[in-house]
Structure formats: structure tokens, C-alpha cells
Short mmCIF file of N, CA, C and O in Angstrom, two decimals:
data_model
loop_
_atom_site.label_atom_id
_atom_site.label_comp_id
_atom_site.label_asym_id
_atom_site.label_seq_id
_atom_site.Cartn_x
_atom_site.Cartn_y
_atom_site.Cartn_z
N MET A 13 121.10 -128.41 -51.84
CA MET A 13 121.48 -129.86 -51.08
C MET A 13 121.78 -129.67 -49.69
O MET A 13 122.81 -128.94 -49.18
N GLU A 14 121.30 -130.86 -48.85
CA GLU A 14 122.14 -130.46 -47.57
C GLU A 14 122.76 -131.80 -47.08
O GLU A 14 123.00 -132.47 -47.98
N TYR A 15 123.74 -131.27 -46.57
CA TYR A 15 125.01 -132.10 -45.69
C TYR A 15 124.26 -132.25 -44.63
O TYR A 15 124.19 -131.58 -43.41
N LEU A 16 124.86 -134.02 -44.05
CA LEU A 16 124.50 -134.23 -42.51
C LEU A 16 126.06 -134.72 -42.35
O LEU A 16 126.78 -135.44 -42.61
N VAL A 17 126.46 -134.26 -41.36
CA VAL A 17 127.94 -134.51 -40.36
C VAL A 17 127.69 -135.42 -38.93
O VAL A 17 127.07 -134.66 -38.37
N ILE A 18 128.45 -136.66 -39.15
CA ILE A 18 128.51 -137.16 -37.68
C ILE A 18 130.04 -137.04 -37.65
O ILE A 18 130.90 -137.44 -38.03
N ALA A 19 129.97 -136.44 -36.07
CA ALA A 19 131.29 -136.57 -35.57
C ALA A 19 131.69 -137.41 -34.40
O ALA A 19 130.58 -136.84 -33.29
N ASP A 20 132.20 -138.09 -33.97
CA ASP A 20 132.47 -138.41 -32.62
C ASP A 20 133.89 -138.03 -31.64
O ASP A 20 135.01 -137.48 -32.76
N PHE A 21 133.66 -137.54 -30.77
CA PHE A 21 134.65 -137.07 -30.02
C PHE A 21 134.79 -138.42 -28.60
O PHE A 21 134.36 -138.34 -28.12
N LYS A 22 135.93 -139.00 -28.93
CA LYS A 22 135.88 -139.73 -27.65
C LYS A 22 137.13 -139.16 -26.64
O LYS A 22 137.71 -138.76 -26.98
N VAL A 23 136.60 -138.95 -25.61
CA VAL A 23 137.29 -138.28 -24.18
C VAL A 23 138.23 -139.46 -23.52
O VAL A 23 137.67 -140.31 -23.11
N ASN A 24 139.29 -138.41 -22.97
CA ASN A 24 139.86 -139.77 -21.81
C ASN A 24 139.05 -139.53 -20.41
O ASN A 24 137.83 -138.82 -20.35
N ASP A 25 139.25 -140.77 -19.78
CA ASP A 25 138.86 -140.90 -18.46
C ASP A 25 138.50 -139.57 -17.65
O ASP A 25 139.87 -139.20 -17.57
N GLY A 26 137.58 -139.62 -17.40
CA GLY A 26 137.26 -138.12 -16.04
C GLY A 26 137.16 -137.06 -16.72
O GLY A 26 137.04 -135.57 -16.00
N MET A 27 137.18 -136.75 -18.25
CA MET A 27 136.94 -135.37 -18.94
C MET A 27 135.64 -135.40 -19.46
O MET A 27 135.27 -134.55 -20.45
N ALA A 28 134.48 -136.33 -19.30
CA ALA A 28 133.01 -136.04 -19.77
C ALA A 28 132.32 -135.02 -19.82
O ALA A 28 131.98 -134.29 -20.20
N ASP A 29 132.32 -134.20 -18.25
CA ASP A 29 132.27 -133.79 -17.86
C ASP A 29 132.77 -132.40 -18.17
O ASP A 29 131.50 -131.23 -18.76
N ASP A 30 134.27 -132.26 -18.76
CA ASP A 30 134.50 -130.73 -18.68
C ASP A 30 133.94 -131.04 -20.31
O ASP A 30 133.73 -130.02 -20.78
N MET A 31 133.74 -131.76 -21.02
CA MET A 31 133.55 -132.08 -22.91
C MET A 31 132.24 -131.18 -22.55
O MET A 31 132.13 -130.50 -23.48
N ALA A 32 131.47 -131.91 -21.72
CA ALA A 32 129.63 -131.71 -21.89
C ALA A 32 129.54 -130.07 -21.50
O ALA A 32 129.14 -129.47 -22.68
N ASN A 33 130.99 -129.59 -21.19
CA ASN A 33 130.56 -127.96 -20.69
C ASN A 33 131.15 -127.41 -22.61
O ASN A 33 130.34 -126.12 -22.46
N VAL A 34 131.96 -127.88 -22.56
CA VAL A 34 132.76 -127.00 -23.67
C VAL A 34 131.52 -127.23 -25.02
O VAL A 34 131.28 -126.31 -25.39
N PHE A 35 131.00 -128.38 -25.29
CA PHE A 35 129.50 -128.65 -26.13
C PHE A 35 128.66 -127.56 -25.95
O PHE A 35 128.02 -126.91 -26.58
N LYS A 36 127.96 -127.31 -24.20
CA LYS A 36 127.23 -126.94 -23.95
C LYS A 36 127.27 -125.12 -24.42
O LYS A 36 126.20 -124.57 -24.73
N GLU A 37 128.46 -124.71 -23.94
CA GLU A 37 129.11 -123.19 -24.64
C GLU A 37 129.63 -122.98 -26.30
O GLU A 37 128.66 -121.98 -26.37
N ALA A 38 130.05 -123.45 -26.79
CA ALA A 38 130.53 -123.78 -27.94
C ALA A 38 129.10 -124.14 -29.04
O ALA A 38 129.16 -123.42 -29.78
N LEU A 39 128.28 -124.57 -28.61
CA LEU A 39 127.65 -124.83 -29.81
C LEU A 39 126.23 -124.42 -29.97
O LEU A 39 125.63 -124.09 -30.82
N VAL A 40 126.20 -123.21 -28.65
CA VAL A 40 125.28 -121.94 -28.94
C VAL A 40 125.51 -121.16 -30.50
O VAL A 40 125.01 -121.14 -31.30
N ASP A 41 127.16 -120.49 -30.34
CA ASP A 41 127.58 -120.17 -31.36
C ASP A 41 127.21 -121.35 -32.88
O ASP A 41 126.91 -120.77 -33.93
N THR A 42 127.84 -122.27 -32.67
CA THR A 42 127.39 -123.40 -33.77
C THR A 42 125.83 -123.36 -34.35
O THR A 42 125.66 -123.35 -35.97
N ARG A 43 124.88 -123.41 -33.57
CA ARG A 43 123.68 -123.21 -34.06
C ARG A 43 123.00 -122.08 -34.97
O ARG A 43 122.31 -122.36 -35.36
N ALA A 44 123.78 -120.94 -33.95
CA ALA A 44 123.82 -120.05 -34.64
C ALA A 44 124.49 -119.62 -35.91
O ALA A 44 123.93 -118.75 -36.98
N PHE A 45 125.32 -120.35 -36.41
CA PHE A 45 126.19 -119.90 -37.31
C PHE A 45 125.45 -120.69 -38.91
O PHE A 45 124.53 -121.24 -39.23
N GLU A 46 125.79 -119.67 -39.66
CA GLU A 46 124.99 -119.26 -41.34
C GLU A 46 124.65 -120.86 -42.05
O GLU A 46 126.16 -121.13 -42.13
N GLY A 47 123.62 -121.49 -42.23
CA GLY A 47 123.16 -122.80 -42.63
C GLY A 47 123.23 -123.67 -41.88
O GLY A 47 123.02 -125.22 -42.41
N CYS A 48 123.67 -123.87 -40.53
CA CYS A 48 123.42 -125.10 -39.71
C CYS A 48 121.64 -125.07 -39.61
O CYS A 48 121.57 -124.13 -38.81
N ASN A 49 121.33 -126.24 -39.74
CA ASN A 49 119.96 -126.44 -39.32
C ASN A 49 119.97 -126.77 -38.35
O ASN A 49 118.62 -126.86 -37.37
N ALA A 50 120.49 -127.77 -37.68
CA ALA A 50 120.49 -128.52 -36.12
C ALA A 50 122.52 -128.82 -36.09
O ALA A 50 122.30 -129.10 -36.96
N ILE A 51 121.89 -129.58 -34.93
CA ILE A 51 123.07 -130.09 -34.27
C ILE A 51 122.73 -130.49 -32.91
O ILE A 51 122.01 -130.19 -32.03
N ASP A 52 122.78 -131.37 -33.12
CA ASP A 52 121.92 -132.64 -31.63
C ASP A 52 123.08 -133.23 -31.06
O ASP A 52 124.23 -133.97 -31.84
N VAL A 53 123.47 -133.61 -29.85
CA VAL A 53 124.70 -134.08 -28.70
C VAL A 53 124.49 -135.19 -28.41
O VAL A 53 123.04 -135.27 -27.66
N TYR A 54 124.82 -136.77 -28.08
CA TYR A 54 124.82 -137.34 -27.88
C TYR A 54 125.89 -138.12 -26.71
O TYR A 54 127.05 -137.81 -27.62
N TYR A 55 125.92 -138.60 -25.71
CA TYR A 55 127.03 -139.21 -25.00
C TYR A 55 126.87 -140.61 -24.63
O TYR A 55 125.46 -141.29 -24.19
N GLU A 56 127.78 -141.50 -24.75
CA GLU A 56 127.85 -143.51 -24.63
C GLU A 56 129.32 -143.15 -23.58
O GLU A 56 130.01 -143.11 -23.91
N GLU A 57 128.53 -143.69 -22.36
CA GLU A 57 128.89 -143.35 -21.40
C GLU A 57 129.81 -144.36 -20.99
O GLU A 57 131.45 -144.42 -20.82
N LYS A 58 129.30 -145.68 -21.56
CA LYS A 58 130.51 -147.01 -21.66
C LYS A 58 131.72 -146.69 -22.46
O LYS A 58 133.01 -147.22 -22.33
N THR A 59 131.62 -146.09 -23.77
CA THR A 59 132.86 -145.83 -24.54
C THR A 59 133.19 -144.46 -24.13
O THR A 59 134.50 -143.71 -25.24
N ASN A 60 132.92 -143.42 -23.29
CA ASN A 60 133.20 -142.41 -23.15
C ASN A 60 133.47 -141.77 -24.61
O ASN A 60 134.11 -140.99 -24.83
N THR A 61 132.22 -141.34 -25.27
CA THR A 61 132.37 -140.62 -26.67
C THR A 61 130.93 -139.90 -26.73
O THR A 61 129.95 -140.70 -26.66
N PHE A 62 131.59 -138.67 -27.13
CA PHE A 62 130.19 -137.85 -27.74
C PHE A 62 130.07 -137.94 -29.08
O PHE A 62 131.15 -138.12 -29.62
N THR A 63 128.71 -137.74 -29.60
CA THR A 63 128.32 -137.89 -30.58
C THR A 63 128.13 -136.75 -31.46
O THR A 63 126.63 -136.52 -30.41
N LEU A 64 128.21 -135.84 -32.23
CA LEU A 64 127.69 -134.92 -32.76
C LEU A 64 126.46 -135.52 -34.43
O LEU A 64 127.74 -135.50 -34.86
N ILE A 65 125.68 -134.78 -34.43
CA ILE A 65 124.97 -135.21 -35.59
C ILE A 65 124.49 -133.53 -36.00
O ILE A 65 123.65 -132.97 -34.89
N GLU A 66 125.03 -133.10 -36.94
CA GLU A 66 124.94 -132.19 -37.49
C GLU A 66 124.16 -132.07 -38.92
O GLU A 66 124.25 -132.90 -39.85
N ASP A 67 123.25 -131.05 -39.38
CA ASP A 67 122.69 -130.82 -40.80
C ASP A 67 122.90 -129.36 -41.12
O ASP A 67 122.66 -128.22 -40.48
N TRP A 68 123.66 -129.53 -42.20
CA TRP A 68 123.66 -128.16 -43.13
C TRP A 68 123.32 -127.78 -43.96
O TRP A 68 123.09 -128.59 -44.97
N ALA A 69 123.25 -126.99 -44.20
CA ALA A 69 122.29 -126.39 -45.56
C ALA A 69 122.97 -126.49 -47.05
O ALA A 69 122.52 -127.11 -47.90
N SER A 70 124.49 -126.16 -46.77
CA SER A 70 125.52 -126.92 -47.68
C SER A 70 126.68 -126.64 -47.28
O SER A 70 127.19 -126.74 -46.29
N LEU A 71 127.48 -127.79 -48.33
CA LEU A 71 129.09 -128.02 -47.88
C LEU A 71 129.78 -126.53 -47.74
O LEU A 71 130.71 -126.51 -46.47
N GLU A 72 129.54 -125.98 -48.88
CA GLU A 72 130.30 -124.43 -47.99
C GLU A 72 130.18 -123.70 -47.16
O GLU A 72 130.85 -123.80 -46.47
N ASN A 73 128.90 -123.97 -46.39
CA ASN A 73 128.40 -123.25 -45.09
C ASN A 73 129.03 -123.96 -43.97
O ASN A 73 129.62 -123.75 -42.75
N TYR A 74 128.97 -125.33 -44.14
CA TYR A 74 130.22 -126.33 -43.60
C TYR A 74 131.42 -125.81 -43.22
O TYR A 74 132.36 -126.08 -42.26
N GLU A 75 131.83 -126.13 -44.51
CA GLU A 75 133.62 -125.30 -44.74
C GLU A 75 133.46 -124.15 -44.36
O GLU A 75 134.74 -123.74 -43.47
N THR A 76 132.55 -123.15 -44.46
CA THR A 76 133.10 -121.64 -43.73
C THR A 76 133.27 -122.15 -42.11
O THR A 76 133.91 -121.57 -41.54
N TYR A 77 132.07 -122.37 -41.77
CA TYR A 77 132.22 -123.18 -40.32
C TYR A 77 133.51 -123.62 -39.51
O TYR A 77 134.46 -122.88 -38.71
N LEU A 78 134.14 -124.64 -40.37
CA LEU A 78 135.21 -125.19 -39.68
C LEU A 78 136.19 -124.31 -39.82
O LEU A 78 137.42 -124.21 -39.23
N GLN A 79 136.55 -123.24 -40.96
CA GLN A 79 137.53 -122.07 -41.15
C GLN A 79 137.30 -121.37 -39.65
O GLN A 79 138.42 -120.99 -39.24
N TRP A 80 136.25 -121.14 -39.51
CA TRP A 80 135.30 -120.57 -38.56
C TRP A 80 136.23 -120.80 -37.28
O TRP A 80 137.04 -120.29 -35.83
N LEU A 81 136.24 -122.08 -36.91
CA LEU A 81 136.15 -122.76 -35.72
C LEU A 81 137.78 -123.33 -35.67
O LEU A 81 137.79 -123.15 -34.43
N SER A 82 138.61 -123.14 -37.11
CA SER A 82 139.83 -122.86 -36.44
C SER A 82 140.85 -122.32 -36.03
O SER A 82 141.96 -121.76 -35.69
N LEU A 83 139.78 -120.87 -36.31
CA LEU A 83 140.37 -119.78 -35.81
C LEU A 83 140.03 -119.46 -33.96
O LEU A 83 140.88 -118.47 -33.71
N ILE A 84 139.19 -120.24 -33.73
CA ILE A 84 138.77 -119.83 -32.09
C ILE A 84 139.34 -120.52 -31.13
O ILE A 84 140.03 -121.75 -31.66
N HIS A 85 139.76 -120.31 -30.07
CA HIS A 85 140.11 -121.17 -29.08
C HIS A 85 139.38 -122.46 -28.95
O HIS A 85 138.16 -122.38 -28.37
N ILE A 86 140.13 -123.23 -28.42
CA ILE A 86 139.67 -124.89 -28.74
C ILE A 86 140.33 -125.08 -27.24
O ILE A 86 141.36 -124.81 -26.71
N SER A 87 139.19 -124.85 -26.22
CA SER A 87 139.97 -125.58 -24.94
C SER A 87 140.17 -126.81 -24.59
O SER A 87 140.27 -127.97 -25.74
N GLU A 88 141.01 -127.30 -23.70
CA GLU A 88 141.76 -128.46 -23.37
C GLU A 88 141.18 -129.93 -23.83
O GLU A 88 141.70 -130.57 -24.05
N PRO A 89 140.17 -130.15 -22.85
CA PRO A 89 139.08 -131.56 -23.47
C PRO A 89 138.72 -131.64 -24.91
O PRO A 89 139.01 -133.05 -25.31
N THR A 90 138.79 -130.95 -25.46
CA THR A 90 138.42 -131.11 -26.92
C THR A 90 140.12 -131.50 -27.68
O THR A 90 140.12 -132.31 -28.34
N ARG A 91 141.07 -130.62 -27.39
CA ARG A 91 142.56 -130.90 -27.67
C ARG A 91 142.72 -132.08 -27.15
O ARG A 91 143.89 -133.24 -27.87
N GLN A 92 142.29 -133.03 -26.25
CA GLN A 92 143.04 -134.06 -25.87
C GLN A 92 141.78 -135.29 -26.36
O GLN A 92 142.02 -136.60 -26.15
N ALA A 93 140.65 -135.00 -27.07
CA ALA A 93 139.65 -135.79 -27.63
C ALA A 93 140.28 -136.46 -29.02
O ALA A 93 140.84 -136.08 -29.59
N GLU A 94 139.62 -137.77 -29.00
CA GLU A 94 140.60 -138.72 -30.28
C GLU A 94 139.32 -138.33 -31.11
O GLU A 94 137.86 -138.76 -30.94
N ILE A 95 139.10 -137.51 -32.44
CA ILE A 95 137.54 -137.09 -32.94
C ILE A 95 137.88 -137.88 -34.65
O ILE A 95 138.88 -137.86 -34.71
N SER A 96 136.75 -138.34 -35.32
CA SER A 96 136.73 -138.51 -36.29
C SER A 96 135.24 -138.13 -36.65
O SER A 96 134.24 -137.78 -35.89
N TYR A 97 135.07 -138.21 -37.84
CA TYR A 97 133.88 -137.19 -38.66
C TYR A 97 134.04 -137.81 -40.25
O TYR A 97 134.41 -138.28 -40.45
N ALA A 98 132.67 -138.11 -40.58
CA ALA A 98 131.60 -138.07 -41.99
C ALA A 98 130.77 -137.20 -42.56
O ALA A 98 130.04 -136.63 -41.47
N VAL A 99 130.91 -136.57 -43.41
CA VAL A 99 130.03 -135.85 -44.33
C VAL A 99 129.56 -136.57 -45.32
O VAL A 99 129.90 -137.10 -46.01
N PHE A 100 127.80 -136.68 -45.57
CA PHE A 100 126.86 -137.45 -46.21
C PHE A 100 126.00 -136.30 -46.70
O PHE A 100 125.54 -135.50 -46.18
N CYS A 101 125.98 -136.41 -48.09
CA CYS A 101 125.22 -135.10 -48.70
C CYS A 101 123.78 -136.07 -48.98
O CYS A 101 123.49 -137.12 -48.98
N LEU A 102 122.96 -135.04 -48.62
CA LEU A 102 121.05 -135.94 -48.62
C LEU A 102 121.12 -135.36 -49.79
O LEU A 102 120.54 -134.01 -50.54
N LYS A 103 120.16 -135.88 -50.27
CA LYS A 103 119.49 -135.40 -52.07
C LYS A 103 118.02 -135.83 -51.64
O LYS A 103 117.52 -136.39 -51.56
#
């Protein structure tokens, strides 16, 4: 079963460029992570929000990725973002 993850990162004013750079660097590793089929990033300037659409091969792959993510250094723009996400199972 595949899993679709939608994550929103609402950033503070003036932090969009910094956050874009974080995603540009960090998503190289995410795309190479076992079970990551795809990940796309969209930016809505009006709301200062980045939306990530992630496609994962399994929930286990995604959970392993989250564990790994919690162990690496999270940069300042990410810590200052308001983050929300949802996980959907695709049958």
C-alpha cells in the first residue's frame, strides 16, 4: 500500500528564502530515502506557506524516515515554522 503525506510549513515573514534553501538541501536526502517514491514542494506567497506532497511506499518507510529526521540537525527556519501534516493510505 502506498501512503500520501501532505505537510504544510507556514513560515515567518522574511524567512521564505531561507526555508526554500533548507528544502533544496534536505530533500535530496529525502528523495533518496528508502521507500520515498516522490516528493514535490509548492510555495504559496500570499500565505507564506510551503506545501510538501510526499508519496511513500509504506507507512513503515515513512515512520523510519521520521525517526531519522528527528535525529538530524533541523535548521532555524524549520524550527520557526508552523507545521501541520496529514497521512493518507492509497489503496
